[in-house]
Amino acid sequence: MVTYRIDVADAQAHLFELTMTLPRPESRQQVSLPVWIPGSYLVREFARHLSGLRATQGGHERAVTQLDKATWEVACEGGTTLTLRWRVYAFDTSVRAAYLDANRGFFNGTGVFLRVHGRESEPHRLQIGRLPRGWEIATALSAAPGGGFVASDYDELVDHPVELGRFWRGEFLAHDVPHEFVVAGALPDFDGERLLADTQRICEAQIAFWHGGRSRGKSPRAPFERYVFLLNTAEDGHGGLEHRASTALLAARRNLPARGSTEVSDNYVELLGLISHEYFHTWNVKRLRPAEFARYDYTRENYTELLWFFEGFTSYYDDLFLRRCGLIDPARYLRLLGRTVTAVQASPGRQVQSVAQASFDAWVKYYRSDENTPNATISYYAKGALVALALDLSLRRDGGSLDAVLRRLWDGSAGGPIGEADVAAALEAVGGRSYARELADWVHGTGELPLQELLAAAGVAWQSQAPSMAQRIGLRVSESALGGIKATHVLRGGAAEAAGIAAGDELLALGGWRLRRLDDAQRVLRPGDTAELLAVRDQRVLSLSLRLPADASLGAPVQLAPAPKPNAAALALREAWLGR
């Protein structure tokens, strides 16, 4: 058995100390640290935070040779147990790596545990050393006899994040499965009972979705014995990372529900949507997963064209489950859906890159956004969600549903790896016809999705809203409280690009009037007019000519709402989709 011990070496210096013991090592034993963490598709080079690697056998030092950026080889003698020691700098507040200070500790195994080559399939044990007074441990790892935790192999070990510190914790049952919720950094008025009750509704609905509702007095059986939510709250931040029996979450404190308030604020809905998203991943990507992820390669990129399905479809269902649980009404759900439509419509990159390409390029594009990102790429989360919407509404017109497609994929693969051919076969089996054309156009093509037509057939009204000045001219800006306006993204084909505005420009005045907010420009110019725009670039004042288009050049905001008087067929479809 491979055994690890992790200690708080110096909380103020943000240092964990790791010790690993390995019986019967190879004579040239290799170890390495993963370069990425499953669920976040970017080579993050965790080894840059590792230092001081030393090896001993029987109290004698052994030579350690670094072979590449994240791999080391130890010259061992005989079969004596090998002991490795190293330190990890932990000051990443995201859900992807490790963090340590005087108030809190957190780590993912991919950022701290060296992988022993050739021994990955053996049981791995984790011991957590002495902690500061009052600190607790939260993780979904199984408790080991005699203390600590145990995993069946390396993959399982690193798929269970660990939270350390003083935190709030609560529990509930969802279809007889124990669930624990841990919240770090919450304000004193945090309403934990409300969060537990609402999360329970989400979990019960999703377990029933994948495994059928309660029948004959028995609950549907989830694919885990216990589940843990690890939520860290901060002044600002948002994110989540799925694991096989837990999730690490990051949210702003203002998103937590407060005692004495029954309001379902936009901030709270955002948190519930995040919870729903990561919990849905327990099935859709952690078990039902791309064939390319049947076994992770921790040393390099793991490419797949299917993130539009695994991330995009999960993004479709996250808010939809809030509706199904009764946490939001149909009108609010449609407003949320309208924001996704608006975001995709406002991205010229949707006409350049398909969602299949976006999935494959995630390693070099999605997590490395820059001023040209909206023009060159499309989010496989956002457009993938709209592909799911389009397929769901198409299937419902054909007598099926996307729900049935996902359950068929789950049952047919026993919750295992799948490919796009499996998705196509499930669509055809449920819908009664081939969806090859839709997959070719919507997934591998860059044409527009027929959303307006499909939504109208489901009794949903599509309303274009008045665009902001930025949307009208194809520009994204940041505005400071002191009145500074800075261009962050210039969208392809817009009036801002035609005028010669570049990302990074500071916009000063238009038509002789000082600009404090970009929307003030609509009071200076009428649609179709042209005026002088003063901008600053690299300390130089530029005079540019800006023409205000009559309409939003790159898509006006879209608002979706229940149509007031749909026909009987549209009403029936909408109620089957969103409920009454």
XYZ file of C-alpha atoms in Angstrom:
580
model
C 0.000 0.000 0.000
C 1.213 3.489 -0.877
C 0.880 5.758 2.164
C 0.872 9.552 2.296
C 0.969 11.900 5.240
C 0.214 15.592 4.857
C 1.168 18.117 7.530
C 0.714 21.828 8.009
C 4.371 22.791 7.834
C 3.927 26.570 8.023
C 0.462 28.075 7.640
C 1.794 31.637 7.477
C 4.136 30.646 4.633
C 1.345 28.571 2.994
C 3.396 25.361 3.062
C 2.178 21.777 3.295
C 4.732 19.043 3.986
C 4.170 15.642 2.383
C 5.657 12.285 3.329
C 5.161 9.165 1.237
C 6.214 5.638 2.161
C 6.492 2.958 -0.494
C 7.313 -0.680 0.260
C 9.257 -2.687 -2.325
C 10.247 0.155 -4.679
C 11.781 -0.444 -8.092
C 15.545 -0.040 -8.382
C 14.910 3.041 -10.546
C 11.614 4.171 -9.066
C 9.864 6.972 -10.929
C 7.302 9.343 -9.442
C 5.498 12.328 -10.959
C 2.983 15.018 -10.153
C -0.030 15.476 -12.478
C 0.101 18.474 -14.799
C -3.700 18.939 -14.814
C -6.790 18.113 -12.804
C -9.721 16.269 -14.433
C -12.661 18.589 -14.996
C -10.476 21.619 -15.693
C -8.968 21.309 -19.135
C -5.705 23.217 -18.913
C -2.128 22.107 -18.220
C -1.609 23.884 -14.901
C 1.919 22.701 -14.053
C 1.261 21.856 -10.396
C 4.913 20.829 -10.031
C 5.910 24.485 -10.011
C 4.750 24.575 -6.388
C 6.672 21.449 -5.317
C 10.097 21.855 -3.701
C 12.657 20.089 -1.540
C 12.061 16.535 -2.773
C 14.254 14.119 -0.770
C 14.436 10.315 -0.655
C 15.643 7.915 2.039
C 15.833 4.157 2.569
C 16.582 2.809 6.011
C 17.741 6.259 7.070
C 20.149 6.623 4.131
C 19.763 9.325 1.499
C 19.031 8.193 -2.028
C 19.795 10.118 -5.216
C 16.838 11.855 -6.847
C 17.127 12.815 -10.539
C 14.601 15.059 -12.236
C 13.667 13.672 -15.668
C 11.295 16.373 -16.863
C 9.160 19.200 -15.506
C 7.073 16.903 -13.282
C 8.861 13.514 -13.122
C 11.648 12.292 -10.832
C 13.616 9.043 -10.564
C 14.978 7.651 -7.313
C 17.960 5.298 -7.233
C 16.891 2.652 -4.725
C 18.847 -0.233 -3.189
C 17.169 -3.519 -2.315
C 13.531 -3.809 -1.315
C 13.711 -1.589 1.736
C 10.788 0.813 2.131
C 11.346 4.085 0.326
C 10.410 7.352 2.033
C 9.945 10.556 0.049
C 9.477 14.010 1.556
C 8.591 17.269 -0.198
C 6.813 20.561 0.339
C 3.989 22.187 -1.595
C 3.325 25.909 -1.688
C -0.453 26.294 -1.349
C -1.903 29.725 -2.062
C -4.444 29.118 -4.843
C -7.946 30.169 -3.770
C -9.606 28.389 -6.700
C -11.235 24.948 -6.514
C -8.466 23.379 -8.636
C -5.304 23.287 -6.538
C -4.331 23.803 -2.867
C -4.609 26.560 -0.269
C -3.299 27.084 3.237
C -3.253 29.960 5.696
C -3.894 30.420 9.416
C -7.678 30.118 8.923
C -8.170 27.390 6.378
C -6.589 24.559 4.421
C -7.723 22.856 1.228
C -6.162 20.544 -1.323
C -6.855 18.434 -4.384
C -4.703 15.327 -4.622
C -3.479 16.145 -8.129
C -1.635 19.154 -6.743
C 0.042 17.485 -3.777
C 0.356 13.687 -4.143
C 3.189 12.272 -6.244
C 2.055 9.364 -8.415
C 4.151 6.211 -8.073
C 4.693 4.770 -11.546
C 3.655 1.138 -11.769
C 1.796 1.202 -8.452
C -1.227 3.329 -9.383
C -3.696 0.427 -9.095
C -2.765 -0.462 -5.511
C -4.686 0.818 -2.470
C -3.521 4.255 -1.282
C -3.781 5.523 2.271
C -3.859 9.116 3.494
C -2.984 10.296 6.974
C -3.506 13.912 7.985
C -1.051 15.183 10.564
C -1.614 17.387 13.543
C -3.825 20.370 12.758
C -4.167 23.777 14.442
C -6.507 23.821 17.447
C -10.173 23.707 16.479
C -9.625 22.611 12.881
C -11.756 19.827 11.418
C -11.514 17.614 8.316
C -14.132 17.215 5.601
C -13.812 14.820 2.653
C -15.736 12.044 0.926
C -12.768 9.664 1.197
C -13.511 6.436 3.064
C -12.240 6.214 6.631
C -9.444 3.688 7.109
C -9.326 1.216 10.005
C -7.088 2.664 12.655
C -7.430 6.243 11.391
C -6.868 8.244 8.265
C -8.461 7.543 4.912
C -8.141 4.896 2.217
C -8.663 4.783 -1.562
C -8.720 1.764 -3.855
C -6.174 3.337 -6.246
C -4.456 6.593 -7.168
C -7.365 7.776 -9.339
C -9.746 7.497 -6.402
C -7.311 9.195 -4.027
C -6.940 12.314 -6.158
C -10.670 12.461 -6.941
C -11.521 13.458 -3.349
C -10.664 17.033 -2.308
C -10.109 17.733 1.388
C -11.223 20.794 3.378
C -9.447 21.693 6.626
C -10.273 24.356 9.184
C -13.177 25.760 11.161
C -16.353 25.585 9.131
C -20.114 25.110 9.293
C -21.367 21.653 8.464
C -24.806 20.160 8.040
C -26.315 16.910 6.788
C -29.388 15.601 4.984
C -30.592 12.433 3.266
C -31.484 12.326 -0.423
C -33.215 9.052 -1.309
C -31.599 7.473 1.772
C -28.075 8.562 0.759
C -26.233 10.684 3.380
C -25.127 14.088 2.095
C -22.897 16.512 3.963
C -22.579 20.235 3.271
C -19.530 22.144 4.515
C -19.364 25.955 4.295
C -16.189 27.885 5.070
C -16.047 31.653 5.520
C -19.789 32.268 5.919
C -21.120 35.411 7.597
C -22.796 34.948 11.011
C -26.326 35.401 9.587
C -25.945 32.537 7.108
C -29.084 30.363 6.929
C -27.643 26.866 6.765
C -30.957 25.082 7.183
C -32.407 26.781 4.125
C -29.355 25.885 2.050
C -29.631 22.254 3.170
C -33.340 22.058 2.365
C -32.960 23.568 -1.097
C -29.917 21.439 -1.926
C -31.785 18.343 -0.778
C -34.538 19.079 -3.290
C -31.977 19.353 -6.094
C -30.223 16.123 -5.117
C -33.422 14.111 -4.796
C -34.632 15.315 -8.194
C -31.364 14.436 -9.912
C -31.081 10.990 -8.324
C -34.644 10.264 -9.448
C -33.848 11.630 -12.918
C -30.991 9.189 -13.464
C -32.327 6.168 -11.579
C -36.122 6.432 -11.658
C -38.535 7.667 -9.028
C -39.535 5.948 -5.819
C -41.466 2.727 -6.476
C -42.733 -0.086 -4.244
C -41.583 1.876 -1.234
C -37.934 1.820 -2.349
C -35.670 4.737 -3.201
C -33.666 4.889 -6.443
C -30.075 3.825 -5.853
C -27.377 6.465 -6.351
C -23.897 5.377 -7.556
C -22.224 6.579 -4.327
C -22.607 5.737 -0.649
C -22.115 9.299 0.594
C -21.711 12.741 -0.962
C -19.979 15.894 0.314
C -20.326 19.528 -0.808
C -17.257 21.622 0.060
C -18.173 25.303 -0.313
C -15.650 28.055 0.316
C -17.119 31.553 0.421
C -15.115 34.708 -0.175
C -15.769 38.377 -0.801
C -15.962 37.551 -4.475
C -15.510 34.500 -6.675
C -17.407 31.772 -8.472
C -16.486 28.264 -9.538
C -16.917 24.579 -9.040
C -15.135 21.318 -9.785
C -16.846 17.965 -9.867
C -15.579 14.764 -8.246
C -16.971 11.234 -8.024
C -18.599 11.667 -4.588
C -18.063 15.344 -3.787
C -17.607 18.770 -5.268
C -15.459 21.774 -4.419
C -17.340 25.068 -4.754
C -16.384 28.743 -4.571
C -18.980 31.485 -4.192
C -19.324 35.051 -2.979
C -20.612 35.343 0.595
C -23.453 37.542 -0.627
C -24.818 34.528 -2.529
C -25.590 32.635 0.682
C -29.129 32.849 2.076
C -29.517 34.996 5.194
C -31.600 34.057 8.228
C -34.958 35.769 8.339
C -35.132 36.292 4.571
C -37.289 34.239 2.213
C -36.233 36.142 -0.904
C -34.910 34.034 -3.766
C -32.358 36.584 -4.937
C -30.450 36.410 -8.197
C -27.288 35.812 -6.153
C -28.834 32.838 -4.357
C -30.155 31.406 -7.629
C -26.619 31.655 -9.014
C -25.342 29.573 -6.075
C -28.125 26.995 -6.430
C -27.377 26.742 -10.154
C -23.717 26.057 -9.361
C -24.689 23.357 -6.866
C -27.045 21.795 -9.415
C -24.383 21.913 -12.152
C -21.655 20.179 -10.167
C -23.997 17.567 -8.711
C -25.268 16.665 -12.215
C -21.647 16.076 -13.187
C -21.583 13.186 -10.700
C -23.267 11.248 -13.490
C -22.515 13.266 -16.613
C -18.672 13.283 -16.910
C -17.535 11.503 -13.752
C -19.185 8.214 -14.736
C -20.858 8.711 -18.110
C -17.771 10.216 -19.735
C -15.918 10.574 -23.056
C -14.268 7.399 -24.280
C -10.992 9.365 -24.308
C -11.320 9.708 -20.515
C -11.683 5.969 -19.841
C -8.304 6.251 -18.120
C -6.766 9.640 -17.428
C -3.253 10.458 -18.554
C -1.987 12.882 -15.905
C 1.152 13.784 -17.851
C -0.422 15.618 -20.809
C -3.563 17.012 -22.417
C -6.448 14.549 -22.780
C -8.301 15.615 -25.934
C -11.982 15.078 -26.689
C -14.556 16.738 -28.952
C -17.369 15.949 -26.509
C -17.196 18.739 -23.934
C -20.221 20.317 -25.669
C -22.123 17.278 -24.410
C -20.615 16.807 -20.970
C -20.281 20.475 -20.008
C -22.890 21.987 -22.326
C -25.685 19.542 -21.501
C -24.879 19.860 -17.804
C -25.177 23.646 -18.215
C -28.598 23.115 -19.779
C -29.855 20.962 -16.951
C -28.428 22.947 -14.010
C -31.025 25.756 -14.034
C -33.680 23.453 -15.480
C -33.508 21.402 -12.291
C -34.077 24.547 -10.233
C -37.322 24.880 -12.166
C -38.209 21.207 -11.762
C -37.621 21.446 -8.013
C -39.911 24.457 -7.748
C -37.081 26.718 -6.590
C -37.785 29.093 -9.500
C -40.872 29.549 -11.680
C -41.038 29.094 -15.483
C -40.776 32.828 -16.159
C -37.579 33.119 -14.147
C -36.093 30.050 -15.777
C -36.770 31.534 -19.206
C -35.084 34.784 -18.184
C -31.979 32.797 -17.226
C -32.129 30.935 -20.526
C -32.429 34.250 -22.351
C -29.127 35.387 -20.856
C -27.409 32.347 -22.334
C -28.973 33.040 -25.721
C -27.808 36.658 -25.525
C -24.250 35.652 -24.580
C -23.947 33.279 -27.532
C -25.567 35.697 -29.985
C -23.105 38.412 -28.907
C -20.069 36.210 -29.671
C -18.850 36.466 -33.304
C -16.713 33.404 -32.595
C -19.822 31.224 -32.917
C -19.508 31.736 -36.687
C -15.824 30.771 -36.636
C -15.585 27.762 -34.344
C -17.961 24.838 -33.826
C -18.656 23.527 -30.336
C -16.879 20.280 -31.260
C -13.778 22.308 -32.168
C -14.174 24.396 -29.017
C -14.160 21.174 -26.989
C -10.956 19.942 -28.579
C -9.291 23.364 -28.260
C -10.252 23.839 -24.607
C -6.650 23.166 -23.583
C -5.325 26.196 -25.438
C -8.305 28.535 -25.783
C -11.094 28.295 -23.207
C -8.976 28.882 -20.101
C -6.647 31.345 -21.839
C -9.055 34.030 -22.915
C -7.773 37.327 -24.269
C -9.093 40.375 -26.114
C -9.744 38.293 -29.262
C -11.513 35.367 -27.602
C -15.097 36.451 -28.437
C -14.100 36.751 -32.101
C -12.269 33.434 -32.444
C -13.992 30.896 -30.211
C -17.310 29.918 -28.656
C -18.032 28.576 -25.189
C -18.833 24.857 -25.209
C -20.697 25.541 -21.952
C -23.045 28.221 -23.329
C -23.539 27.044 -26.910
C -23.488 23.427 -25.750
C -26.423 24.290 -23.471
C -28.285 25.777 -26.436
C -27.568 22.668 -28.527
C -29.115 20.654 -25.687
C -32.132 23.001 -25.677
C -32.559 22.676 -29.448
C -32.318 18.887 -29.304
C -34.689 18.665 -26.338
C -37.382 20.753 -28.024
C -36.903 18.858 -31.307
C -37.196 15.519 -29.524
C -40.313 16.643 -27.680
C -41.966 17.540 -31.001
C -41.028 14.010 -32.170
C -42.529 12.398 -29.076
C -39.343 11.957 -27.036
C -37.157 14.061 -24.741
C -33.519 14.704 -23.946
C -34.190 13.196 -20.514
C -34.876 9.853 -22.169
C -31.706 10.171 -24.279
C -29.489 10.648 -21.225
C -31.089 7.788 -19.327
C -30.697 5.535 -22.367
C -27.002 6.447 -22.579
C -26.599 5.734 -18.862
C -28.326 2.363 -19.042
C -26.659 1.345 -22.286
C -23.124 2.088 -21.102
C -23.647 1.013 -17.487
C -22.556 4.536 -16.601
C -19.285 4.210 -18.483
C -17.374 5.761 -21.394
C -19.274 6.784 -24.539
C -18.539 8.362 -27.925
C -20.497 10.631 -30.246
C -21.803 7.589 -32.128
C -23.496 6.479 -28.905
C -25.116 9.905 -28.536
C -26.361 9.762 -32.141
C -27.758 6.240 -31.649
C -29.586 7.250 -28.456
C -31.094 10.301 -30.170
C -32.376 8.145 -33.014
C -33.761 5.483 -30.686
C -35.665 8.034 -28.593
C -36.744 10.394 -31.378
C -37.619 7.716 -33.914
C -35.473 9.250 -36.639
C -31.874 10.171 -37.391
C -30.502 13.401 -35.919
C -27.327 13.222 -38.000
C -28.156 16.461 -39.806
C -28.717 18.324 -36.533
C -25.435 17.032 -35.088
C -23.582 17.991 -38.261
C -25.059 21.501 -38.361
C -25.343 22.347 -34.670
C -22.304 20.552 -33.230
C -19.801 20.403 -36.098
C -21.039 23.432 -38.011
C -21.104 27.158 -37.303
C -24.581 28.039 -38.531
C -27.294 29.528 -36.355
C -29.439 27.310 -34.145
C -33.189 27.472 -34.983
C -34.008 28.509 -31.431
C -36.637 31.132 -32.181
C -38.701 28.660 -34.186
C -38.315 25.847 -31.646
C -39.159 28.092 -28.692
C -42.211 29.504 -30.452
C -43.470 25.943 -30.961
C -43.062 25.475 -27.180
C -45.107 28.546 -26.296
C -42.168 30.821 -25.537
C -42.028 34.427 -26.723
C -38.716 35.750 -28.071
C -38.353 39.483 -27.499
C -35.385 41.565 -28.639
C -34.515 44.270 -26.125
C -33.030 47.728 -26.641
C -29.241 47.334 -26.918
C -26.747 49.213 -24.812
C -24.274 51.502 -26.557
C -21.580 48.826 -26.251
C -23.836 46.220 -27.849
C -24.868 48.639 -30.569
C -21.288 49.296 -31.716
C -19.798 45.838 -30.961
C -17.656 46.701 -27.974
C -17.051 45.400 -24.467
C -15.773 47.849 -21.883
C -14.848 48.245 -18.242
C -16.028 51.402 -16.507
C -14.514 52.779 -13.310
C -16.339 54.697 -10.612
C -14.215 57.731 -11.479
C -15.535 57.819 -15.013
C -12.875 56.006 -17.000
C -14.035 53.872 -19.932
C -11.644 51.217 -21.233
C -12.256 48.972 -24.226
C -11.631 45.320 -23.297
C -12.900 43.528 -26.435
C -13.599 44.832 -29.937
C -16.058 42.507 -31.646
C -15.508 41.429 -35.222
C -17.656 43.199 -37.791
C -18.906 45.924 -35.475
C -18.882 49.704 -35.720
C -16.179 49.940 -33.039
C -13.829 47.838 -35.169
C -14.652 49.920 -38.253
C -13.816 53.086 -36.309
C -10.379 51.729 -35.383
C -10.952 51.238 -31.658
C -8.520 48.686 -30.170
C -8.627 46.702 -26.954
C -6.982 48.734 -24.226
C -8.061 52.120 -25.587
C -9.428 54.643 -23.111
C -12.484 56.416 -24.521
C -12.548 60.120 -23.606
C -15.111 62.072 -25.605
C -17.597 61.777 -28.441
C -18.858 64.620 -30.590
C -17.197 67.134 -28.307
C -18.798 65.721 -25.144
C -16.818 64.104 -22.315
C -17.847 60.481 -21.741
C -18.321 59.281 -18.179
C -20.358 56.203 -19.126
C -20.472 54.678 -22.571
C -24.283 54.677 -22.620
C -24.155 58.484 -22.434
C -23.005 58.393 -26.062
C -26.542 57.503 -27.115
C -27.583 60.981 -25.956
C -24.958 62.548 -28.205
C -25.444 60.521 -31.380
C -28.583 59.457 -33.192
C -28.635 56.176 -35.138
C -26.913 56.688 -38.479
C -24.901 59.734 -37.301
C -21.088 59.920 -37.338
C -18.998 61.858 -34.809
C -15.402 62.314 -33.696
C -14.315 59.958 -30.909
C -11.291 60.889 -28.821
C -9.392 57.915 -27.406
C -6.049 57.388 -25.668
C -3.687 54.590 -26.709
C -0.160 54.281 -25.369
C -0.285 57.859 -24.025
C -1.287 59.242 -27.422
C -4.627 60.963 -28.050
C -6.329 59.587 -31.177
C -9.125 61.116 -33.208
C -11.401 58.400 -34.597
C -14.613 58.563 -36.612
C -17.465 56.508 -35.099
C -20.734 55.865 -36.899
C -23.649 54.775 -34.718
C -25.515 51.911 -36.458
C -29.277 51.960 -36.634
C -29.445 48.537 -34.941
C -27.216 46.413 -32.742
C -24.617 45.123 -35.156
C -23.864 41.969 -33.189
C -27.158 40.925 -31.639
C -29.520 42.755 -29.309
C -30.269 41.291 -25.877
C -32.880 38.536 -25.966
C -35.608 38.168 -23.382
C -37.584 34.941 -23.222
C -40.985 34.702 -21.543
C -44.023 32.417 -21.574
C -46.204 33.357 -24.533
C -49.472 34.742 -23.133
C -51.834 32.797 -25.424
C -50.112 29.776 -26.947
C -52.121 27.291 -28.969
C -53.010 23.956 -27.388
C -50.056 22.074 -28.890
C -47.529 24.722 -27.795
C -49.007 24.875 -24.299
C -48.848 21.091 -23.949
C -45.214 21.044 -25.104
C -44.259 23.887 -22.743
C -45.932 22.247 -19.756
C -44.282 18.910 -20.506
C -40.936 20.736 -20.671
C -41.240 23.270 -17.835
C -44.256 22.102 -15.849
C -47.430 24.047 -15.182
